[in-house]
CSV table of C-alpha atoms in Angstrom, one decimal:
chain,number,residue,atom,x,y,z
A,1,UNK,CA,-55.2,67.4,37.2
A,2,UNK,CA,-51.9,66.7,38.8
A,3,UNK,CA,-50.7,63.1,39.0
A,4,UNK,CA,-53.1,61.8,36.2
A,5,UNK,CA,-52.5,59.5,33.5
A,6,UNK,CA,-53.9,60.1,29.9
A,7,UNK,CA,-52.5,61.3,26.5
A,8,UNK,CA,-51.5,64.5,25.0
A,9,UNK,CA,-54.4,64.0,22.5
A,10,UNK,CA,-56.5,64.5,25.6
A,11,UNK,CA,-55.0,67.5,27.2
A,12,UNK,CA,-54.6,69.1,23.7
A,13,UNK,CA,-58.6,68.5,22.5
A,14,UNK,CA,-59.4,70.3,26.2
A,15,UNK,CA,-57.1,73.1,25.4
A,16,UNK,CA,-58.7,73.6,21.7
A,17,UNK,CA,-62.5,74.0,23.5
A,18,UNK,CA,-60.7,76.8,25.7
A,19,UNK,CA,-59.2,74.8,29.1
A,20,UNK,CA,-56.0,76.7,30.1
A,21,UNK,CA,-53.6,74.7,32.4
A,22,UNK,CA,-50.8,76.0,34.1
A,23,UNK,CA,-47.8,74.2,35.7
A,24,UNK,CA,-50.0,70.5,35.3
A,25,UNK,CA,-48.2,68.0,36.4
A,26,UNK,CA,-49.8,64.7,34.5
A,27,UNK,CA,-48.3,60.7,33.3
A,28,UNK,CA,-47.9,59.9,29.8
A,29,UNK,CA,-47.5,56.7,28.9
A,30,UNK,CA,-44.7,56.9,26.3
A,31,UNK,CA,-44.8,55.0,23.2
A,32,UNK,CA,-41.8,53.4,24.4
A,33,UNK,CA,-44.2,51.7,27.7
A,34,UNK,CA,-42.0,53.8,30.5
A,35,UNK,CA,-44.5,56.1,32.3
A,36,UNK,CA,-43.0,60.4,32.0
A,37,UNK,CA,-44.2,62.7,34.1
A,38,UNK,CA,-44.9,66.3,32.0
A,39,UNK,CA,-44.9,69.6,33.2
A,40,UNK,CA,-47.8,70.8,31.3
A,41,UNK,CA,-48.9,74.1,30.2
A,42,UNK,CA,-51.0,75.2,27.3
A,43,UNK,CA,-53.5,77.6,26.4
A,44,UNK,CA,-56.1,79.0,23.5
A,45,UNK,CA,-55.7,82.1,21.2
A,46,UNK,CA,-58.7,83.2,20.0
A,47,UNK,CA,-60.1,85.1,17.2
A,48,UNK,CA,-61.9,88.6,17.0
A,49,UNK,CA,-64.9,87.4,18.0
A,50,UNK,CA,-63.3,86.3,21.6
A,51,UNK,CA,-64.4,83.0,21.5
A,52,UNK,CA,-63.6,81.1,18.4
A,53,UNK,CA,-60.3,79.5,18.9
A,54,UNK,CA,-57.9,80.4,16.1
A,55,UNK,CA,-54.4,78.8,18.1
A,56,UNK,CA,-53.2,77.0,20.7
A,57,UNK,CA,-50.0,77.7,22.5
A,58,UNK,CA,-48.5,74.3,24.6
A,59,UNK,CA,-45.7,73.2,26.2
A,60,UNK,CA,-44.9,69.5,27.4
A,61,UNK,CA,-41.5,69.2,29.8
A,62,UNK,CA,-40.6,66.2,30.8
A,63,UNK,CA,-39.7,66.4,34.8
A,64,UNK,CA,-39.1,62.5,34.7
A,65,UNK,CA,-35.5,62.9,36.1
A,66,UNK,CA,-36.4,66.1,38.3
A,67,UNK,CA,-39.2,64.0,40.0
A,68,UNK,CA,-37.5,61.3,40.4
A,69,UNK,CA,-34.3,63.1,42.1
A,70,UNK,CA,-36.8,64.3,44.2
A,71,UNK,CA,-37.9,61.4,45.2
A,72,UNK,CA,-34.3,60.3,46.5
A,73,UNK,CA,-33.6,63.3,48.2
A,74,UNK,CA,-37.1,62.9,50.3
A,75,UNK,CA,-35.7,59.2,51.2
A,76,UNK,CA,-32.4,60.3,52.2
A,77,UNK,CA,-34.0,62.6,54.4
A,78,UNK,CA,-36.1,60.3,56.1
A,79,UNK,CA,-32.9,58.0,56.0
A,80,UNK,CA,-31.0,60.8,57.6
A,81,UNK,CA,-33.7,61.3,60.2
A,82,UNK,CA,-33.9,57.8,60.5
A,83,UNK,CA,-30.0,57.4,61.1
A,84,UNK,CA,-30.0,60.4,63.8
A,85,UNK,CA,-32.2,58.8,65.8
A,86,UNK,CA,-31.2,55.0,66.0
A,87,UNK,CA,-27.2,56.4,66.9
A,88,UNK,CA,-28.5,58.0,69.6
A,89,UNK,CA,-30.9,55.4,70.6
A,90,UNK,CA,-28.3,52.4,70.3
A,91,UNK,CA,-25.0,54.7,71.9
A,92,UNK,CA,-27.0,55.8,74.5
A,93,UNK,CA,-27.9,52.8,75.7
A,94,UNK,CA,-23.7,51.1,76.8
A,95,UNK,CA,-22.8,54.4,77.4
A,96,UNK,CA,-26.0,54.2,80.5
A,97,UNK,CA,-24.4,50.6,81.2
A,98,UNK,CA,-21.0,52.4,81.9
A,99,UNK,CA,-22.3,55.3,83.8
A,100,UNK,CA,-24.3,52.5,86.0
A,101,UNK,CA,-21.5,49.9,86.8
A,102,UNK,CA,-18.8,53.4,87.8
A,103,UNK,CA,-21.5,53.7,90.5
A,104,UNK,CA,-21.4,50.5,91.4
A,105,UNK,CA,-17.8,50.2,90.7
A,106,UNK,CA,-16.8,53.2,93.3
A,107,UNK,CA,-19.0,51.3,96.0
A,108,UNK,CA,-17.0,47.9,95.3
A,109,UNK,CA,-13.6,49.4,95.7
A,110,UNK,CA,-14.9,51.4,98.6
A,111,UNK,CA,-15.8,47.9,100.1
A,112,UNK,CA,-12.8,46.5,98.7
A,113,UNK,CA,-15.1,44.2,97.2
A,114,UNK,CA,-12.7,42.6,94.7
A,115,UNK,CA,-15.2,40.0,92.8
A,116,UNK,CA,-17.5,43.1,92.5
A,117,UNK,CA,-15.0,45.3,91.3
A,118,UNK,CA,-13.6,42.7,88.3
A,119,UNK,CA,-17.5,42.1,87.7
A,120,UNK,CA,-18.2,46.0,86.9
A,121,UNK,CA,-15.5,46.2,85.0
A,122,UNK,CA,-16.9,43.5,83.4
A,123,UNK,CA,-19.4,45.0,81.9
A,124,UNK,CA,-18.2,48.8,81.3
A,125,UNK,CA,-15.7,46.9,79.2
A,126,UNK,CA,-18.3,45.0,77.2
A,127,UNK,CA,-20.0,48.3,77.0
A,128,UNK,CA,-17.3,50.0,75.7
A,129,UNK,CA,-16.2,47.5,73.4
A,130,UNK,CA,-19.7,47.6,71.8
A,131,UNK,CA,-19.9,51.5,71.6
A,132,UNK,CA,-16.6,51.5,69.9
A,133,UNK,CA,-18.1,48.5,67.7
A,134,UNK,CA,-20.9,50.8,66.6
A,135,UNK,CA,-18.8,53.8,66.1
A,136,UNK,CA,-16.1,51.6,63.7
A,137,UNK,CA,-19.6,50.8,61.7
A,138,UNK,CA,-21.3,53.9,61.3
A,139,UNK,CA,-17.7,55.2,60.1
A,140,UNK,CA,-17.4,52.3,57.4
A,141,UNK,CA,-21.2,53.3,56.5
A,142,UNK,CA,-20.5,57.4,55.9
A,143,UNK,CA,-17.1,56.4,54.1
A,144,UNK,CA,-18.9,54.2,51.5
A,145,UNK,CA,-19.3,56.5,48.0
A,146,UNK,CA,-16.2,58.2,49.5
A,147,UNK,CA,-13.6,56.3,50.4
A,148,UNK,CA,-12.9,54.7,47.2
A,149,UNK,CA,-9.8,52.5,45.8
A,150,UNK,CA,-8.9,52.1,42.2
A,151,UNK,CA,-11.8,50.0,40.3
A,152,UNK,CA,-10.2,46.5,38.9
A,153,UNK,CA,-11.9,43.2,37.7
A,154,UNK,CA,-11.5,40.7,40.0
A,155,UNK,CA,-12.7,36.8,39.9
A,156,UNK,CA,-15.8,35.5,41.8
A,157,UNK,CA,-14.0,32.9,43.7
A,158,UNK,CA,-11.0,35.4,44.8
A,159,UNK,CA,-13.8,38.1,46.4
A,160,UNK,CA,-16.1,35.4,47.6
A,161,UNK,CA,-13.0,32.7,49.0
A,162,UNK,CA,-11.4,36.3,50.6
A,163,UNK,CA,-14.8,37.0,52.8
A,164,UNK,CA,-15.3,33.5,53.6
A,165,UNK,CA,-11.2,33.5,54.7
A,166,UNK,CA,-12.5,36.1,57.3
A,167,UNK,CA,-15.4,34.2,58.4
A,168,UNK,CA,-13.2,30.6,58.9
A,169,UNK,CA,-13.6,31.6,62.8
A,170,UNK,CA,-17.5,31.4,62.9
A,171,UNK,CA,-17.8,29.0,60.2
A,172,UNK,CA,-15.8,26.4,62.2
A,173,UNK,CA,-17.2,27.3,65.3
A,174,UNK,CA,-21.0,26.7,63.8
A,175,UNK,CA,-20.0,23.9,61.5
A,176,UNK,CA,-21.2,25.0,58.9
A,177,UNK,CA,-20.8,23.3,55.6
A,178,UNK,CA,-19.8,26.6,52.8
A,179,UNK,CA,-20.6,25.5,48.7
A,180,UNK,CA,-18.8,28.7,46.6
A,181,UNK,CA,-19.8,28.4,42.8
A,182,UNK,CA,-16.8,27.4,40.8
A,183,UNK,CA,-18.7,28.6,37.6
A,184,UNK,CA,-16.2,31.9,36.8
A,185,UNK,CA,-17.9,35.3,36.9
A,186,UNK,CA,-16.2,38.7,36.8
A,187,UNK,CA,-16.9,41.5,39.1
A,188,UNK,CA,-15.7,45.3,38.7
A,189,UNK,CA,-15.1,47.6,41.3
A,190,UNK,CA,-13.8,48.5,44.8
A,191,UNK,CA,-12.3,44.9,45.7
A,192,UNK,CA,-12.2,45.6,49.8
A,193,UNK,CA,-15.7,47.2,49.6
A,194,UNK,CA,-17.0,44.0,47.8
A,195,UNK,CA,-15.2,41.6,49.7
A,196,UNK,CA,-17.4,43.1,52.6
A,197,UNK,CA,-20.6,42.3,50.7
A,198,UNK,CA,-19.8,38.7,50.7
A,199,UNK,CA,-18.7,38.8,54.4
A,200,UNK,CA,-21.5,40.8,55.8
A,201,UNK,CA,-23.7,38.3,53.7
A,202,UNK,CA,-22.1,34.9,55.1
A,203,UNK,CA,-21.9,36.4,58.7
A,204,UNK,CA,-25.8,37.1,58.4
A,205,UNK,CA,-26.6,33.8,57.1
A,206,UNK,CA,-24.1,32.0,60.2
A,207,UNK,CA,-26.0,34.0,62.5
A,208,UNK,CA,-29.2,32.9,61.8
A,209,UNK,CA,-29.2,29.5,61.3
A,210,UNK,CA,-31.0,29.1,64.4
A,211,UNK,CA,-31.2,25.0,65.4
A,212,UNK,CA,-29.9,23.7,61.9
A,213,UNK,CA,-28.3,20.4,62.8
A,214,UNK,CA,-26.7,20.6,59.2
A,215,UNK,CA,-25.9,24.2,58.1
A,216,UNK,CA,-25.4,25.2,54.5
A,217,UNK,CA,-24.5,28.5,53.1
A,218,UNK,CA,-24.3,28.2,49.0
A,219,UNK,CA,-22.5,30.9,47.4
A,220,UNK,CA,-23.7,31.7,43.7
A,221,UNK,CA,-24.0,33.0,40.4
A,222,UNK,CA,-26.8,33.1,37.6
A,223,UNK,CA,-28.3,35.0,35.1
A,224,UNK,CA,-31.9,36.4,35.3
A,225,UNK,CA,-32.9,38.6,32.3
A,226,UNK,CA,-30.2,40.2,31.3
A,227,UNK,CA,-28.7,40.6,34.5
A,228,UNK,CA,-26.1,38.7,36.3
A,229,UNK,CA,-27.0,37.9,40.2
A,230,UNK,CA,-24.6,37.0,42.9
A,231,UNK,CA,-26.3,35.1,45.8
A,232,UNK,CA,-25.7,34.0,49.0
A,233,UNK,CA,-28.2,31.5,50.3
A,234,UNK,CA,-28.5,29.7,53.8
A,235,UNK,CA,-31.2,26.9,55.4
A,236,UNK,CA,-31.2,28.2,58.4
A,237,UNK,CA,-34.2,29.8,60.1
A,238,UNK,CA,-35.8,32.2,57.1
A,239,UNK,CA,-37.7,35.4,57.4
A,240,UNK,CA,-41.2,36.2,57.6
A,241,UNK,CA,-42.2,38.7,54.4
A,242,UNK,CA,-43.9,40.7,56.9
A,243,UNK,CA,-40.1,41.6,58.1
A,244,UNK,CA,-39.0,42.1,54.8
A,245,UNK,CA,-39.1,46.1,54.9
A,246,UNK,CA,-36.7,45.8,58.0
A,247,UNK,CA,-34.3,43.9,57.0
A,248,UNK,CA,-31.6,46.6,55.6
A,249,UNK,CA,-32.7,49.2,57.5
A,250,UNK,CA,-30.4,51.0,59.7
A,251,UNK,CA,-30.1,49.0,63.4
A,252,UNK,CA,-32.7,47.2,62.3
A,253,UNK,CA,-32.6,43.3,64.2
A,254,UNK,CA,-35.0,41.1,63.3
A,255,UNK,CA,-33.9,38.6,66.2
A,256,UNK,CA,-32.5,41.2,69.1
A,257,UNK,CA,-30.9,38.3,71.1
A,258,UNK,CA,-28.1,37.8,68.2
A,259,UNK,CA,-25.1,39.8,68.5
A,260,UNK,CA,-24.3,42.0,65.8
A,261,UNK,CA,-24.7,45.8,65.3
A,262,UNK,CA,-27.7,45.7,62.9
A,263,UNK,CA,-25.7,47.9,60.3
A,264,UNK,CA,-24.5,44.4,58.8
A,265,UNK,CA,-27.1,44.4,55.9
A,266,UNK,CA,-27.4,48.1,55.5
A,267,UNK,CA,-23.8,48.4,55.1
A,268,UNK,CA,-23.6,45.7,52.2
A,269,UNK,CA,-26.4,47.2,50.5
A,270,UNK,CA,-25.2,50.8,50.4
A,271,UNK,CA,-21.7,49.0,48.9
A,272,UNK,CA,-24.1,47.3,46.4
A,273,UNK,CA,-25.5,50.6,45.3
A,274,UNK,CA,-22.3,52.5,45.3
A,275,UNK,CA,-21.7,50.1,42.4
A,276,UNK,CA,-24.7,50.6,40.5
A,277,UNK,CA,-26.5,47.6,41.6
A,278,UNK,CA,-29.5,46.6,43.9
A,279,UNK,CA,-29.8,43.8,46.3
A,280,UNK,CA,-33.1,42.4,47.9
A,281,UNK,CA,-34.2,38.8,49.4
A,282,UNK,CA,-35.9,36.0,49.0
A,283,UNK,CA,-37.3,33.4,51.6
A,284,UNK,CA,-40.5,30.9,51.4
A,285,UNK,CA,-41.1,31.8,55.3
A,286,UNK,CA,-39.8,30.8,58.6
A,287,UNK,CA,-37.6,27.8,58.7
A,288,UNK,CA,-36.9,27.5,55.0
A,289,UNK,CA,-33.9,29.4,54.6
A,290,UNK,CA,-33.0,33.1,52.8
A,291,UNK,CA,-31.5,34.1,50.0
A,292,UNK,CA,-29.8,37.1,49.5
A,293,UNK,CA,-29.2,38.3,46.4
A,294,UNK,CA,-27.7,41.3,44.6
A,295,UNK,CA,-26.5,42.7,41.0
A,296,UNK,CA,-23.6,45.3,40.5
A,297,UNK,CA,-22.9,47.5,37.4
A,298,UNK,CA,-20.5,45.8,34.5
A,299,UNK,CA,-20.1,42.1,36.3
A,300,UNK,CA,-20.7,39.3,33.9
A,301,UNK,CA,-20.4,35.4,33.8
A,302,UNK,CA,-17.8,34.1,31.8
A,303,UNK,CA,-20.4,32.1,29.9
A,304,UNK,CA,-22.2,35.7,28.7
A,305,UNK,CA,-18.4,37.1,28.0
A,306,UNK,CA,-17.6,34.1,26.1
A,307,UNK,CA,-21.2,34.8,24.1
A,308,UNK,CA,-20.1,38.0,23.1
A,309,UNK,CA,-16.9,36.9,21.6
């Protein structure tokens, strides 16, 4: 039956006793370990007599890749569904701010009400400002994949010390105390695109530092496995696991009183995928700090470069 995991002995000694499957879709557990999923189909050709079983016709395809492509084009639909509905949900609700205060703003000027007038505008320009906030985002977020500039190797400390040039404003204003890695490590790809990991990264970690009296943000490199891993990691207020499926997704705020789009963390990780890595968190709970860590295709320390000399 579909979905079930066994051996091809299995299937084969059912098809010799006269089972006939069609278009089975079953696991095999490869001698390799990986789990395949096989389009099966077999059958038994029997003698004269009708019922002795002289042969056996089978055919095993492996739909591995087909199932798994699948599998990502059902998620970017949901995704897609997903994204439809938070832009609409998160324009609609300055561009009801701005259709409120021009009510209210046409009273004040008819009053000549000149404190109520600047306080509309007030806030149709803080609406505006944010809609045109959102819009800048969700145009960085379709241009990812697309948008592309030459791939080059560039150091650790150029991308990170870039982003964290950006974020001087907000780490000042927090004092927050930044520790970048001087251990060298090589990264390959779309320098802009990954100079936004590291500043989405450090802007999340500023943001939620909470009531910190000492904030840290560490900036990192190791190797796990075979892999090299970039980090960013912060003490600041930490994340309940229970959140954890929220944190990239599109909108998503874990903590709606901070300011900030909610596309932060979904835009990083899309950049992180673009270049054939991953990125997921870590956190021991609320108020121990969260790190943030993340791979990408062809970046290695210069310890596992040197190695290979």
């Amino acid at each position: 039956p579909a979905g079930r995991v066994g051996s091809l002995r299995e299937f084969i000694r059912e098809t010799l006793k006269g089972k006939r499957w069609e278009n089975v879709e079953i696991k095999i557990l490869h001698l390799d370990g990986t789990l395949r999923t096989v389009l099966w189909n077999s059958a038994t050709i029997c003698g004269p007599d009708g019922k002795t079983p002289t042969a056996t016709i089978a055919q095993g395809q492996d739909i591995t890749k087909r199932k798994q492509y699948e599998q990502e084009l059902r998620e970017r639909n949901d995704e897609l569904t997903r994204f439809t509905y938070a832009v609409s949900h998160d324009l609609k609700s300055p561009l009801v701010t701005v259709q409120t205060f021009l009510g209210y703003l046409e009273a004040d000027i008819d009053r000549q009400d000149a404190a109520g007038v600047a306080k509309d505008l007030g806030y149709i320009r803080k609406a505006a400002d944010k809609m045109s906030r959102l819009l800048d985002e969700l145009l960085d977020l379709a241009r990812v994949g697309r948008k592309i500039n030459p791939p080059a190797e560039a150091l650790l400390q150029e991308v990170a010390g870039e982003a964290l040039s950006l974020a001087a404003g907000r780490i000042a204003t927090r004092g927050v105390e930044v520790v970048a890695t001087q251990e060298r490590a090589v990264l390959f790809g779309d320098r802009p695109r990954l100079v936004e990991v590291f500043l989405n990264l450090v802007d999340n970690a500023i943001k939620f530092m909470g009531e910190q009296p000492r904030p840290r943000v560490e900036i990192g490199v190791e190797t796990r496995g075979s892999q090299t891993v970039f980090l960013v990691r912060d003490n600041g207020m930490g994340i309940d696991r229970r959140h954890e499926d929220k944190l990239f997704g599109l909108f998503e705020k874990l903590d709606p009183s901070t300011e900030g789009t909610g596309i932060g963390l979904t835009l990083a990780r899309r950049i992180v995928e673009v270049h054939g890595g991953r990125m997921w968190m870590e956190s021991e709970g609320l108020g121990l700090g969260a790190t943030f860590l993340f791979t990408l295709a062809n970046a290695k320390r210069a310890s596992d470069q040197e190695d290979a000399l």
